[in-house]
mmCIF file of C-alpha atoms and ligand atoms in Angstrom:
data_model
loop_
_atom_site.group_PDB
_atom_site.id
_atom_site.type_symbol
_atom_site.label_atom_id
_atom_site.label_comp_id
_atom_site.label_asym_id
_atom_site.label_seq_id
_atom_site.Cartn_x
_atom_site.Cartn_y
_atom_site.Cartn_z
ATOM 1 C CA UNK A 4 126.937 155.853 -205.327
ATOM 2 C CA UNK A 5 127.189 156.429 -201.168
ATOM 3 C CA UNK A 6 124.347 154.789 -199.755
ATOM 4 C CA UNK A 7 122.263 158.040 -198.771
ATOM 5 C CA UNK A 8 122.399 159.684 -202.481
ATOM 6 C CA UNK A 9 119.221 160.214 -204.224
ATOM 7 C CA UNK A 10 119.318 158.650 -207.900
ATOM 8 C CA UNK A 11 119.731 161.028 -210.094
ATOM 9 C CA UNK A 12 116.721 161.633 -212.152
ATOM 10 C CA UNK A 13 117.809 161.457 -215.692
ATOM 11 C CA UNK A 14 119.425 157.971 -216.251
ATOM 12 C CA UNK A 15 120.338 156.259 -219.459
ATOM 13 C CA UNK A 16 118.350 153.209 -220.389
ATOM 14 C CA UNK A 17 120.955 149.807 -221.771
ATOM 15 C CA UNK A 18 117.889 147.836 -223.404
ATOM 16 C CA UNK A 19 119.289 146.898 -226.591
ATOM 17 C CA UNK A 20 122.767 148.312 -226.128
ATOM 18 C CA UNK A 21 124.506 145.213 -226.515
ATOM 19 C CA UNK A 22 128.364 144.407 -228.297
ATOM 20 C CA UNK A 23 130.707 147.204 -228.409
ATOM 21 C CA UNK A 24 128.412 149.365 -229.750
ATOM 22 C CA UNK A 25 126.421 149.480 -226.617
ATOM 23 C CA UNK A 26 129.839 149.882 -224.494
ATOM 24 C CA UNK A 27 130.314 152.827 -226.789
ATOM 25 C CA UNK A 28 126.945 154.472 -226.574
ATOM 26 C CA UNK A 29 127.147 153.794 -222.522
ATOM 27 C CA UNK A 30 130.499 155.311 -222.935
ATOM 28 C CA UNK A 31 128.901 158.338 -224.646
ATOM 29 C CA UNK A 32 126.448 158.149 -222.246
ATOM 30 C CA UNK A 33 128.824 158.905 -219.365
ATOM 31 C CA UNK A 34 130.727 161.072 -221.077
ATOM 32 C CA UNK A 35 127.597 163.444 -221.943
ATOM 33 C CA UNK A 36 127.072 163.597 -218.293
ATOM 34 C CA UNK A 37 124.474 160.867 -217.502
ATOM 35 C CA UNK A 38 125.610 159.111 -214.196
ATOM 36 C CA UNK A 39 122.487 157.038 -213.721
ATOM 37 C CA UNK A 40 122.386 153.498 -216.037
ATOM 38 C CA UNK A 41 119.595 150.976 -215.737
ATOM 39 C CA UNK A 42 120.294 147.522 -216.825
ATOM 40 C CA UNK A 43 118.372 143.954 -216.412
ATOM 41 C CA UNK A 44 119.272 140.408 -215.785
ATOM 42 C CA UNK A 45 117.249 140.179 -219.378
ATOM 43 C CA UNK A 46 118.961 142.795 -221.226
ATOM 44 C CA UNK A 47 121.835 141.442 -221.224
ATOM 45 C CA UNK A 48 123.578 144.360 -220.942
ATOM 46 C CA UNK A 49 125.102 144.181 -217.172
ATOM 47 C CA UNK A 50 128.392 143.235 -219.007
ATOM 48 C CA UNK A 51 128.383 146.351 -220.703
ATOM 49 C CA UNK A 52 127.378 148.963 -218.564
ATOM 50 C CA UNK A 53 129.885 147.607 -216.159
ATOM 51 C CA UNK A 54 132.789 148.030 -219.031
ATOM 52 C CA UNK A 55 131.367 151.252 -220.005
ATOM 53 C CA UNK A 56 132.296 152.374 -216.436
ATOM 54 C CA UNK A 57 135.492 151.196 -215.760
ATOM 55 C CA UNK A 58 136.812 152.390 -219.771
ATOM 56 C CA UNK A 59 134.879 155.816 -218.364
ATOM 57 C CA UNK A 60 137.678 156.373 -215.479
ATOM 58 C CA UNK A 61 134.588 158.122 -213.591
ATOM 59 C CA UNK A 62 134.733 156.616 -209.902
ATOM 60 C CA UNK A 63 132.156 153.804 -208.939
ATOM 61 C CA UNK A 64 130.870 155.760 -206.464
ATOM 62 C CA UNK A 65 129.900 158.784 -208.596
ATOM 63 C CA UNK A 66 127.738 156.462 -211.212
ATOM 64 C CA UNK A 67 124.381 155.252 -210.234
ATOM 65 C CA UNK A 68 123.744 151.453 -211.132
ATOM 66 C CA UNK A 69 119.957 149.503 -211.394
ATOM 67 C CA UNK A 70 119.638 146.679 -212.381
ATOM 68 C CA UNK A 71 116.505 144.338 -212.656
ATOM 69 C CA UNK A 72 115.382 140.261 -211.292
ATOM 70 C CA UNK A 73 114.570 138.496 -214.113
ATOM 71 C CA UNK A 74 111.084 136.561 -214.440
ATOM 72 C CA UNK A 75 112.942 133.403 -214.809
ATOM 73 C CA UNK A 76 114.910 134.402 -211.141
ATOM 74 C CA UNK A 77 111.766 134.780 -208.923
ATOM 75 C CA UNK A 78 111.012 131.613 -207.498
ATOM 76 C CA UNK A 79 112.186 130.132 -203.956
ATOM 77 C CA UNK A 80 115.972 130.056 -203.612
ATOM 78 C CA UNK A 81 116.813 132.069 -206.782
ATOM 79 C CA UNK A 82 117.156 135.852 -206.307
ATOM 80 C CA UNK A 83 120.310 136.062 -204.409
ATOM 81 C CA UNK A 84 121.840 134.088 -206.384
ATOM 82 C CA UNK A 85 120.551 135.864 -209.952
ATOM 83 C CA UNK A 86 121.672 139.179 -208.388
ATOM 84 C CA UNK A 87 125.118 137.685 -207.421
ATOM 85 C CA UNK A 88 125.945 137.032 -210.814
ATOM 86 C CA UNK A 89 124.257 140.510 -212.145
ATOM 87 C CA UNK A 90 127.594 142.091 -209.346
ATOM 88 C CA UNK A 91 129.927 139.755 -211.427
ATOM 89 C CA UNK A 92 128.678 140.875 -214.907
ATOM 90 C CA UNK A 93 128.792 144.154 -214.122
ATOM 91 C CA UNK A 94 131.926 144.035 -212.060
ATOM 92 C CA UNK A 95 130.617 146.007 -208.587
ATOM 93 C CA UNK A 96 130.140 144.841 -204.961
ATOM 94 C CA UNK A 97 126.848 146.345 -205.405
ATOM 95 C CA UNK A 98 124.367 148.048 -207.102
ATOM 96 C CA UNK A 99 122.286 151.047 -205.707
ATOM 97 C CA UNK A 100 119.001 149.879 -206.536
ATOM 98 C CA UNK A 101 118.005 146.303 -207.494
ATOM 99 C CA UNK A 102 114.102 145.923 -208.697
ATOM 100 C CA UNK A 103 112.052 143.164 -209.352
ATOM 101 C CA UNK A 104 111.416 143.438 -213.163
ATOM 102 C CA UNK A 105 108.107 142.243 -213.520
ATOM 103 C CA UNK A 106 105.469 140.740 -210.787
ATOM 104 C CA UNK A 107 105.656 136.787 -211.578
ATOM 105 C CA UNK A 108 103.729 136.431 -214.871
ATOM 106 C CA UNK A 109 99.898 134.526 -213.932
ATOM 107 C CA UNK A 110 101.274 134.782 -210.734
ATOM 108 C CA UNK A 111 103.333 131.384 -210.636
ATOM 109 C CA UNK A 112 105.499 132.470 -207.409
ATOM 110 C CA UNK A 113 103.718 133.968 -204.678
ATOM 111 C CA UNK A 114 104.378 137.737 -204.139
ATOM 112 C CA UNK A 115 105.880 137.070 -201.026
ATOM 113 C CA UNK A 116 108.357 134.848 -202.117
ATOM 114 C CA UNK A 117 109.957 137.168 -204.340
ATOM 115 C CA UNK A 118 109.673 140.423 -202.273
ATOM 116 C CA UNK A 119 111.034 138.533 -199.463
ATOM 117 C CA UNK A 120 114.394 137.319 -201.418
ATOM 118 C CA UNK A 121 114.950 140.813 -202.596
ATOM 119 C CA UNK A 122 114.512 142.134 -199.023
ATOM 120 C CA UNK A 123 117.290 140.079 -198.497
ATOM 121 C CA UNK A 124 119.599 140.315 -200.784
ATOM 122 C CA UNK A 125 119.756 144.454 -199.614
ATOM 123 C CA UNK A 126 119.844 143.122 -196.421
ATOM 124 C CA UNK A 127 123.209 141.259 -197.555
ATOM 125 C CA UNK A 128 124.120 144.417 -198.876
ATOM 126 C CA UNK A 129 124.410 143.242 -202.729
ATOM 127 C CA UNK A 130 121.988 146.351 -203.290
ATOM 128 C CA UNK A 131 121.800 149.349 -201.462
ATOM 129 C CA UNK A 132 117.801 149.900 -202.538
ATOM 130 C CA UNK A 133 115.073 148.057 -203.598
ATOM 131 C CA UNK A 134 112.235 148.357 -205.801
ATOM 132 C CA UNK A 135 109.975 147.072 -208.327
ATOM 133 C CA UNK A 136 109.020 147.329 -212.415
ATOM 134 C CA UNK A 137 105.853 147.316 -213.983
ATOM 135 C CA UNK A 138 103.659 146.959 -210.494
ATOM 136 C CA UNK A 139 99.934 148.189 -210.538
ATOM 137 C CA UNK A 140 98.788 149.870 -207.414
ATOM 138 C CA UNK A 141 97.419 146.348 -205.857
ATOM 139 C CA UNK A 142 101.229 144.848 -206.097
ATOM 140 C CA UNK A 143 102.930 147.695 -204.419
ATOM 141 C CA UNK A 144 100.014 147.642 -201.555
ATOM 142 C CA UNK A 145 100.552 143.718 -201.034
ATOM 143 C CA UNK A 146 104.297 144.451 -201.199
ATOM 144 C CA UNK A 147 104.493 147.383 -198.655
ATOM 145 C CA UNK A 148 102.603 145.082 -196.261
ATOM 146 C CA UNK A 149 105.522 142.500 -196.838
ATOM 147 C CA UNK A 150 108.570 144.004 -196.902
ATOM 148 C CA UNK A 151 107.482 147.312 -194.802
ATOM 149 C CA UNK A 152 105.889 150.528 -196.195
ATOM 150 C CA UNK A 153 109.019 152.729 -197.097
ATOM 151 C CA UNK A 154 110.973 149.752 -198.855
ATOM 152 C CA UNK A 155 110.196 150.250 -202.438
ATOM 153 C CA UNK A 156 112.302 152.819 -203.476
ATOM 154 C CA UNK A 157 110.992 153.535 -206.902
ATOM 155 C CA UNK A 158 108.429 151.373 -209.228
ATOM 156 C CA UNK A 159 109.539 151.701 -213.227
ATOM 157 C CA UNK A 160 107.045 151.709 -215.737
ATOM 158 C CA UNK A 161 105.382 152.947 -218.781
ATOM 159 C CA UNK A 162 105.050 156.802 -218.670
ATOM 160 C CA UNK A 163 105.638 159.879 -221.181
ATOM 161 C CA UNK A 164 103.371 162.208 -222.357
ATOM 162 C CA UNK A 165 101.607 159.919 -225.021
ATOM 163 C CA UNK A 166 100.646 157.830 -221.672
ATOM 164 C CA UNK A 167 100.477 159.328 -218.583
ATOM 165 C CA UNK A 168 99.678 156.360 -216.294
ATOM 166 C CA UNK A 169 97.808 158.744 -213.852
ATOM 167 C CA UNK A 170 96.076 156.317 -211.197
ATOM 168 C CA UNK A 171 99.582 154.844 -211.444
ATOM 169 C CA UNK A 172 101.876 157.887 -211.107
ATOM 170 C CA UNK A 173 99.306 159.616 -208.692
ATOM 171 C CA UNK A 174 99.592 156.655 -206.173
ATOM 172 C CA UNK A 175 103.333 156.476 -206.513
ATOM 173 C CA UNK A 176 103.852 160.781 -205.770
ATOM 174 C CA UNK A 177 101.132 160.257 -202.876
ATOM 175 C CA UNK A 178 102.769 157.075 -201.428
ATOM 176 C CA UNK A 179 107.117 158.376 -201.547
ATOM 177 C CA UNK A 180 107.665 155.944 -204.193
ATOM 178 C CA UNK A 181 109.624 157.551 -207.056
ATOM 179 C CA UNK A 182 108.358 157.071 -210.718
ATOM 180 C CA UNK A 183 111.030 155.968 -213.491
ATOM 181 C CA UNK A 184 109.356 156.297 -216.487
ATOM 182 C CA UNK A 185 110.480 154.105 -219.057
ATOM 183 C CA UNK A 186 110.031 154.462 -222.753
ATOM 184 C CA UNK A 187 110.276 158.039 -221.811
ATOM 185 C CA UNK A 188 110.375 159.146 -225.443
ATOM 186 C CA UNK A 189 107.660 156.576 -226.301
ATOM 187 C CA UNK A 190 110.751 154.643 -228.106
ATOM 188 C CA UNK A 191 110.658 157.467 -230.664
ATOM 189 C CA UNK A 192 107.035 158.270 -231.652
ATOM 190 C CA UNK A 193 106.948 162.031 -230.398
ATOM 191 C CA UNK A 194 107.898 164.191 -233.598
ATOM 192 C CA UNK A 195 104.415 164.258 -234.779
ATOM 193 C CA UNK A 196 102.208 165.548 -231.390
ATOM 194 C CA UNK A 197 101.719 169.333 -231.740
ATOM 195 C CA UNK A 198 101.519 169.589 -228.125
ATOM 196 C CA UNK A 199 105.306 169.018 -228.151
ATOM 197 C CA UNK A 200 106.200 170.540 -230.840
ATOM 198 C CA UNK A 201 104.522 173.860 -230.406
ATOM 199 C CA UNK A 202 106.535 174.137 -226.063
ATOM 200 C CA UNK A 203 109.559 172.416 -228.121
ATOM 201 C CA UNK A 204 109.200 175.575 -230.634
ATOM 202 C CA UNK A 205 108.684 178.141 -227.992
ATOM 203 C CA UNK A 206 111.872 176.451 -226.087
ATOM 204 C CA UNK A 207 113.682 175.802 -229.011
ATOM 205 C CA UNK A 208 113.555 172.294 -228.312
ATOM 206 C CA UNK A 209 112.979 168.876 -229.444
ATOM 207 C CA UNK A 210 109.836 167.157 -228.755
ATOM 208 C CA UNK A 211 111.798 164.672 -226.915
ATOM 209 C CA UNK A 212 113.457 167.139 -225.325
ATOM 210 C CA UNK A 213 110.439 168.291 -223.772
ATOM 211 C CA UNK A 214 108.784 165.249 -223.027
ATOM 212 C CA UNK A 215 112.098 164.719 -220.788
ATOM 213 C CA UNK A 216 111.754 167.931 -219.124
ATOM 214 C CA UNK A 217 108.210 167.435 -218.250
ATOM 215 C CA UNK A 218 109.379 164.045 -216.382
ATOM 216 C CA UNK A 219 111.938 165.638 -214.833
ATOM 217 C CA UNK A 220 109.404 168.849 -213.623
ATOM 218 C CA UNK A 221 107.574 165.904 -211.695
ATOM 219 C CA UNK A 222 110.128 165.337 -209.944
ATOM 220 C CA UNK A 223 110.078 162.063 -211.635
ATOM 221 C CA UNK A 224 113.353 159.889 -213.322
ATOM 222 C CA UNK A 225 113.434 159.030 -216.972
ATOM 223 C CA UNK A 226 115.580 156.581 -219.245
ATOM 224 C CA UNK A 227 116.222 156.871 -222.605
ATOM 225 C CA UNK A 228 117.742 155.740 -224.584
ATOM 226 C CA UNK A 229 119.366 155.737 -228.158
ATOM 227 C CA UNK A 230 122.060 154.071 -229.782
ATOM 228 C CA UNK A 231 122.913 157.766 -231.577
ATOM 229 C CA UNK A 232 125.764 160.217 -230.125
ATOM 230 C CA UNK A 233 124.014 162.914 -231.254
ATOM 231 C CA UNK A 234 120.304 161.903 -229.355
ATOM 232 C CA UNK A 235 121.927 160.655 -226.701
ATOM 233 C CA UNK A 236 123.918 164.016 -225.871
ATOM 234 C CA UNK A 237 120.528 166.209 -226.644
ATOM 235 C CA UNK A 238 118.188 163.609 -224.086
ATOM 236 C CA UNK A 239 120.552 164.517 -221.574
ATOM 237 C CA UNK A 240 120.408 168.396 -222.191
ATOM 238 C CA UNK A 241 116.449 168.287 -221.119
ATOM 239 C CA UNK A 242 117.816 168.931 -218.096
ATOM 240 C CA UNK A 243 118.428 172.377 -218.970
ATOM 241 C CA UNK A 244 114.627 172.955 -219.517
ATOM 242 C CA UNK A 245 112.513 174.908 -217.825
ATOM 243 C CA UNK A 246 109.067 174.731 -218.855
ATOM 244 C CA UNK A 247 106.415 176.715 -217.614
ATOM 245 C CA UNK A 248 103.521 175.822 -215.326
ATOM 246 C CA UNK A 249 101.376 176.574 -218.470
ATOM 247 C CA UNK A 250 103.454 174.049 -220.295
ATOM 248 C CA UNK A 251 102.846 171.664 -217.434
ATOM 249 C CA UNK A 252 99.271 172.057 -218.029
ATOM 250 C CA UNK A 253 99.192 171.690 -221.637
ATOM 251 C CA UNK A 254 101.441 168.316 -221.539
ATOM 252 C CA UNK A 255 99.015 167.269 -218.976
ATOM 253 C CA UNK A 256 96.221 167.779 -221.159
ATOM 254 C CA UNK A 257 97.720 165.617 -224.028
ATOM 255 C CA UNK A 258 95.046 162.965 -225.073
ATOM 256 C CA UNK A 259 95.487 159.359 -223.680
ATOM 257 C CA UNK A 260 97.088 156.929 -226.109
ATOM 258 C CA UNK A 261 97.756 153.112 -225.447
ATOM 259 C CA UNK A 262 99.716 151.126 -223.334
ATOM 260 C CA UNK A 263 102.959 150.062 -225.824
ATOM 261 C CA UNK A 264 104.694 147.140 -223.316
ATOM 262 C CA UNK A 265 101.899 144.940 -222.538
ATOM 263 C CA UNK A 266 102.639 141.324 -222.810
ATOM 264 C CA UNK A 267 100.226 138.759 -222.231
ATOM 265 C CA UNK A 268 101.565 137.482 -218.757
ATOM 266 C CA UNK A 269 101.480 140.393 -217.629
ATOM 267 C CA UNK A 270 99.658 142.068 -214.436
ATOM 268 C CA UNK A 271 96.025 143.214 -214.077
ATOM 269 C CA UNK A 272 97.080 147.123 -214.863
ATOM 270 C CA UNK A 273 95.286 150.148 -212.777
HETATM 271 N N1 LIG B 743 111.186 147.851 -216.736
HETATM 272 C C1 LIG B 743 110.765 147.519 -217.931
HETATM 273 O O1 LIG B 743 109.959 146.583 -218.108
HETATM 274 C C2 LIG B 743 111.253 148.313 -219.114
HETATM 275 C C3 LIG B 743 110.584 148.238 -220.344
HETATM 276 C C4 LIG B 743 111.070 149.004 -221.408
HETATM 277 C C5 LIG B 743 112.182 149.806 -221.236
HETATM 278 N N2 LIG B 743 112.836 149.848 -220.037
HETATM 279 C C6 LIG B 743 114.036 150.703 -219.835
HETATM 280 O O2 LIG B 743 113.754 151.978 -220.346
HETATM 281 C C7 LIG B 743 114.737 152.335 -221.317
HETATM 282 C C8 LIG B 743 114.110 153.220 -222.357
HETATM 283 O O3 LIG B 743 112.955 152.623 -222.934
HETATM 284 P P1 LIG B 743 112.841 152.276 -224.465
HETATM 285 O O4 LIG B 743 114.190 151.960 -224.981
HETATM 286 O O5 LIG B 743 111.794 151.249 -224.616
HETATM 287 O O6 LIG B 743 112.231 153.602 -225.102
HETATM 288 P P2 LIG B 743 112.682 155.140 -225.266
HETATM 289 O O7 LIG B 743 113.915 155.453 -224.528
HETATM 290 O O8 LIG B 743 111.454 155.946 -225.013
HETATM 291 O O9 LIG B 743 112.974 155.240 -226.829
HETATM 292 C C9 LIG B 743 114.123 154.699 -227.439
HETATM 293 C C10 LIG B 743 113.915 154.766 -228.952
HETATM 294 O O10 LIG B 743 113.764 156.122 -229.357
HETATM 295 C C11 LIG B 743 114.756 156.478 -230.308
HETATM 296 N N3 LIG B 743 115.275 157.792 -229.885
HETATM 297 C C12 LIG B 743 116.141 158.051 -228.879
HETATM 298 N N4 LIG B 743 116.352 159.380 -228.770
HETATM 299 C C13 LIG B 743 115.604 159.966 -229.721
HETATM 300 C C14 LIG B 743 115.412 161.320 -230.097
HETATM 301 N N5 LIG B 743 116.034 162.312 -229.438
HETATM 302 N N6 LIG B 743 114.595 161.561 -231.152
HETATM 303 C C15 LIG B 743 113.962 160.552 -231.804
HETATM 304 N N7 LIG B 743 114.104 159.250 -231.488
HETATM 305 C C16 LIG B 743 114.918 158.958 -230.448
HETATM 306 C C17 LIG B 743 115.811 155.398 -230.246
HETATM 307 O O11 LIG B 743 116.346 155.115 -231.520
HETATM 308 P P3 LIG B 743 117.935 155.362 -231.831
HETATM 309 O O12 LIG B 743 118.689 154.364 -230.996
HETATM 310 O O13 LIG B 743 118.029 155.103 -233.297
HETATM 311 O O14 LIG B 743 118.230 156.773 -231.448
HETATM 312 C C18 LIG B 743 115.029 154.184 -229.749
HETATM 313 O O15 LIG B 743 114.434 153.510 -230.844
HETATM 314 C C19 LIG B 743 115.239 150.996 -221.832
HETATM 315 O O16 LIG B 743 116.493 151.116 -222.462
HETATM 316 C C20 LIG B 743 115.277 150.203 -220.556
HETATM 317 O O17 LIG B 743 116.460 150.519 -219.821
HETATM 318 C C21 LIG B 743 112.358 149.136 -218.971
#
């Protein structure tokens, strides 16, 4: 992607997409229309996606690529180098947005360290934009007084209907920080909400489907996932949703649930 594009808001998540199958779902991926892919040092999956691309014939330029730092690649010295070899694997002189997966878990490497090295490396051009993954509000304030208010392009975490992550997603819209939302589709767990299914009914659409659109109506990006032709191609036509302000409300009204991804290194959440 030009440096200057804005990333497209549907992308296609690689976690678990690994082996030829994963080339061929990415494949799929592209070839139902997705042109966003996010991929981590941890997924092992930058191999892929970069295959996936080239077998795709779709130009470089036209395909957005994110990929994510690595725990293991935060401390002094390290994240150039990590995100070097994340251009090998996936076979690119850069990527268009490079994040810092998690914040360092208890803390081990001081914020500043990390934010700093990833500063840099977009500064060395190996990513056109930076951001972070799974930062409460207090990270991307201690950040933004680091690296510069205006740097963090997007912050990925949690978010679908099942968990809204308002304080979260409220700070991000207010701040010009883009939400990803990952697990989307909470990893598979909408059929059942009648919320869902009664808009999905009305639109004749999946629940997925509208949990996708909803995303999408706040101006948010998603990425799911699936290792299925068939979900992959209908995830992608969300897009084609339009749900009503009345739908908005209702998603919005959707009881809280829990917090799925929550290891035990993990930050103090909002
Ligand atoms: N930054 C982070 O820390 C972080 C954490 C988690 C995820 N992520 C990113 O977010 C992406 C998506 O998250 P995720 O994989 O955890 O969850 P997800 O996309 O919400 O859900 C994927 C799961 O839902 C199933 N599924 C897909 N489409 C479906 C449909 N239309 N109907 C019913 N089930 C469906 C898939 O199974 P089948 O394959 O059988 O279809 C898979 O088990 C990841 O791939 C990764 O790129 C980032």
């Amino acid at each position: 992607m030009r440096t200057g594009d804005e990333m497209p808001r549907l992308g296609f998540g690689t976690y678990g997409r690994t082996g030829p199958e994963g080339v061929a779902a990415i494949l799929e991926a592209l070839e139902s229309g997705y042109r966003h892919l996010d991929t981590a040092q941890s997924y092992d999956t930058e191999a892929e996606v970069g295959e996936a691309v080239r077998k795709s014939g779709i130009g470089r330029d036209a395909v957005w690529l994110t990929t994510k730092v690595a725990t293991g690649n935060l401390g002094r010295g390290a994240v150039v180098p990590s995100l070097e070899r994340s251009l090998e694997a996936l076979g690119v002189d850069q990527v268009d947005l490079a994040l810092i997966h998690w914040p360092s878990p208890n803390g081990e490497t001081p914020l500043e360290v990390y934010m700093e090295q990833i500063a840099e490396a977009k500064a060395h051009g190996l990513a056109a934009r930076i951001g972070v993954s799974n930062f409460p509000v207090a990270l991307l304030k201690q950040s933004a007084e680091i690296i510069g208010a205006g740097e963090i392009y997007t912050n990925q975490f949690e978010c679908n209907p099942l968990f809204q992550n308002r304080i979260l997603t409220e700070y991000c819209d207010a701040t010009g920080i883009i939400v990803t939302c990952y697990q989307p589709i909470a990893a598979g767990r909408l059929s059942g909400e009648p919320t869902l299914r009664r808009i999905g009914a009305a639109h004749g659409a999946t629940p997925e489907q509208v949990a996708l659109a909803w995303e999408l109506a706040r101006g948010w990006a998603a990425i799911p996932t699936s290792g299925r032709a068939e979900r992959i191609q209908s995830n992608h036509a969300a897009r084609d949703i339009a749900l009503t302000q009345q739908d908005l409300d209702n998603i919005a009204a959707i009881p809280g649930g829990t917090r799925q991804i929550n290891p035990d290194w993990g930050p103090d959440w909002d």
